[in-house]
Amino acid sequence: TYTLKVDNDLAGYFELIIHSEIFEIEIAYFGLLEEYHNKKLGGYLLSEAIKKSFLKNNINRVWVHTCTLDHKNALKNYLARGMKVYKKETISI
């Protein structure tokens, strides 16, 4: 788990899960505290998560799950950092 601090205040975090048997890393948790939304920190934090992931040996893919309950700019942020939509599905709750 990695944290982002702004002036010693927690602003955000991400957690990586290494799937070493398939040479992939999942960004399992990713988020900014609400008071840090719309400050251009999400792009920075996601870029850092991706960079940290590829520093691990022999990683072929980094992935994340997102949904309509995430921040309205989440998917746009993932796509802007080079991620691609792998699969879409609709689930009724």
GROMACS .gro file of C-alpha atoms in nm:
model
   93
    1THR     CA    1   0.000   0.000   0.000
    2TYR     CA    2   0.134   0.343  -0.099
    3THR     CA    3   0.010   0.677   0.026
    4LEU     CA    4   0.007   1.029  -0.116
    5LYS     CA    5   0.052   1.311   0.131
    6VAL     CA    6   0.005   1.684   0.079
    7ASP     CA    7   0.165   1.896   0.352
    8ASN     CA    8   0.172   1.592   0.583
    9ASP     CA    9  -0.201   1.526   0.529
   10LEU     CA   10  -0.314   1.200   0.375
   11ALA     CA   11  -0.452   1.282   0.028
   12GLY     CA   12  -0.477   0.942  -0.139
   13TYR     CA   13  -0.351   0.588  -0.167
   14PHE     CA   14  -0.317   0.282  -0.388
   15GLU     CA   15  -0.257  -0.083  -0.318
   16LEU     CA   16  -0.095  -0.327  -0.556
   17ILE     CA   17  -0.151  -0.702  -0.566
   18ILE     CA   18   0.120  -0.899  -0.744
   19HIS     CA   19  -0.006  -1.196  -0.943
   20SER     CA   20   0.341  -1.342  -0.995
   21GLU     CA   21   0.219  -1.667  -1.151
   22ILE     CA   22   0.079  -1.472  -1.449
   23PHE     CA   23   0.326  -1.179  -1.437
   24GLU     CA   24   0.057  -0.919  -1.373
   25ILE     CA   25  -0.016  -0.655  -1.111
   26GLU     CA   26  -0.362  -0.546  -1.007
   27ILE     CA   27  -0.424  -0.198  -0.875
   28ALA     CA   28  -0.660  -0.334  -0.611
   29TYR     CA   29  -0.744  -0.010  -0.433
   30PHE     CA   30  -0.699   0.343  -0.557
   31GLY     CA   31  -0.846   0.665  -0.432
   32LEU     CA   32  -0.821   1.025  -0.327
   33LEU     CA   33  -0.987   1.176  -0.025
   34GLU     CA   34  -1.277   1.393  -0.133
   35GLU     CA   35  -1.112   1.721  -0.034
   36TYR     CA   36  -0.833   1.642  -0.285
   37HIS     CA   37  -1.061   1.574  -0.583
   38ASN     CA   38  -1.029   1.806  -0.884
   39LYS     CA   39  -0.674   1.911  -0.796
   40LYS     CA   40  -0.499   1.710  -1.072
   41LEU     CA   41  -0.370   1.460  -0.814
   42GLY     CA   42  -0.555   1.157  -0.951
   43GLY     CA   43  -0.352   1.151  -1.271
   44TYR     CA   44  -0.028   1.187  -1.080
   45LEU     CA   45  -0.120   0.912  -0.833
   46LEU     CA   46  -0.229   0.670  -1.106
   47SER     CA   47   0.091   0.735  -1.303
   48GLU     CA   48   0.290   0.650  -0.991
   49ALA     CA   49   0.091   0.329  -0.937
   50ILE     CA   50   0.160   0.219  -1.294
   51LYS     CA   51   0.530   0.310  -1.271
   52LYS     CA   52   0.572   0.122  -0.942
   53SER     CA   53   0.400  -0.180  -1.097
   54PHE     CA   54   0.635  -0.204  -1.392
   55LEU     CA   55   0.939  -0.173  -1.164
   56LYS     CA   56   0.862  -0.526  -1.047
   57ASN     CA   57   1.046  -0.796  -1.242
   58ASN     CA   58   0.889  -0.940  -1.556
   59ILE     CA   59   0.548  -0.772  -1.526
   60ASN     CA   60   0.354  -0.792  -1.852
   61ARG     CA   61   0.030  -0.622  -1.757
   62VAL     CA   62  -0.116  -0.384  -1.498
   63TRP     CA   63  -0.491  -0.378  -1.452
   64VAL     CA   64  -0.768  -0.229  -1.240
   65HIS     CA   65  -1.141  -0.283  -1.200
   66THR     CA   66  -1.366   0.021  -1.220
   67CYS     CA   67  -1.740   0.073  -1.212
   68THR     CA   68  -2.005   0.341  -1.234
   69LEU     CA   69  -1.982   0.390  -0.856
   70ASP     CA   70  -1.626   0.522  -0.895
   71HIS     CA   71  -1.548   0.891  -0.948
   72LYS     CA   72  -1.694   1.024  -1.273
   73ASN     CA   73  -1.341   1.082  -1.411
   74ALA     CA   74  -1.196   0.744  -1.312
   75LEU     CA   75  -1.227   0.574  -1.651
   76LYS     CA   76  -1.105   0.885  -1.830
   77ASN     CA   77  -0.799   0.888  -1.602
   78TYR     CA   78  -0.720   0.520  -1.671
   79LEU     CA   79  -0.752   0.567  -2.047
   80ALA     CA   80  -0.538   0.883  -2.042
   81ARG     CA   81  -0.255   0.683  -1.881
   82GLY     CA   82  -0.253   0.419  -2.156
   83MET     CA   83  -0.484   0.161  -2.003
   84LYS     CA   84  -0.742  -0.004  -2.228
   85VAL     CA   85  -1.090  -0.140  -2.164
   86TYR     CA   86  -1.057  -0.518  -2.150
   87LYS     CA   87  -1.414  -0.618  -2.072
   88LYS     CA   88  -1.749  -0.456  -1.998
   89GLU     CA   89  -2.032  -0.619  -1.811
   90THR     CA   90  -2.362  -0.520  -1.655
   91ILE     CA   91  -2.453  -0.655  -1.314
   92SER     CA   92  -2.785  -0.603  -1.142
   93ILE     CA   93  -2.766  -0.546  -0.769
   0.00000   0.00000   0.00000
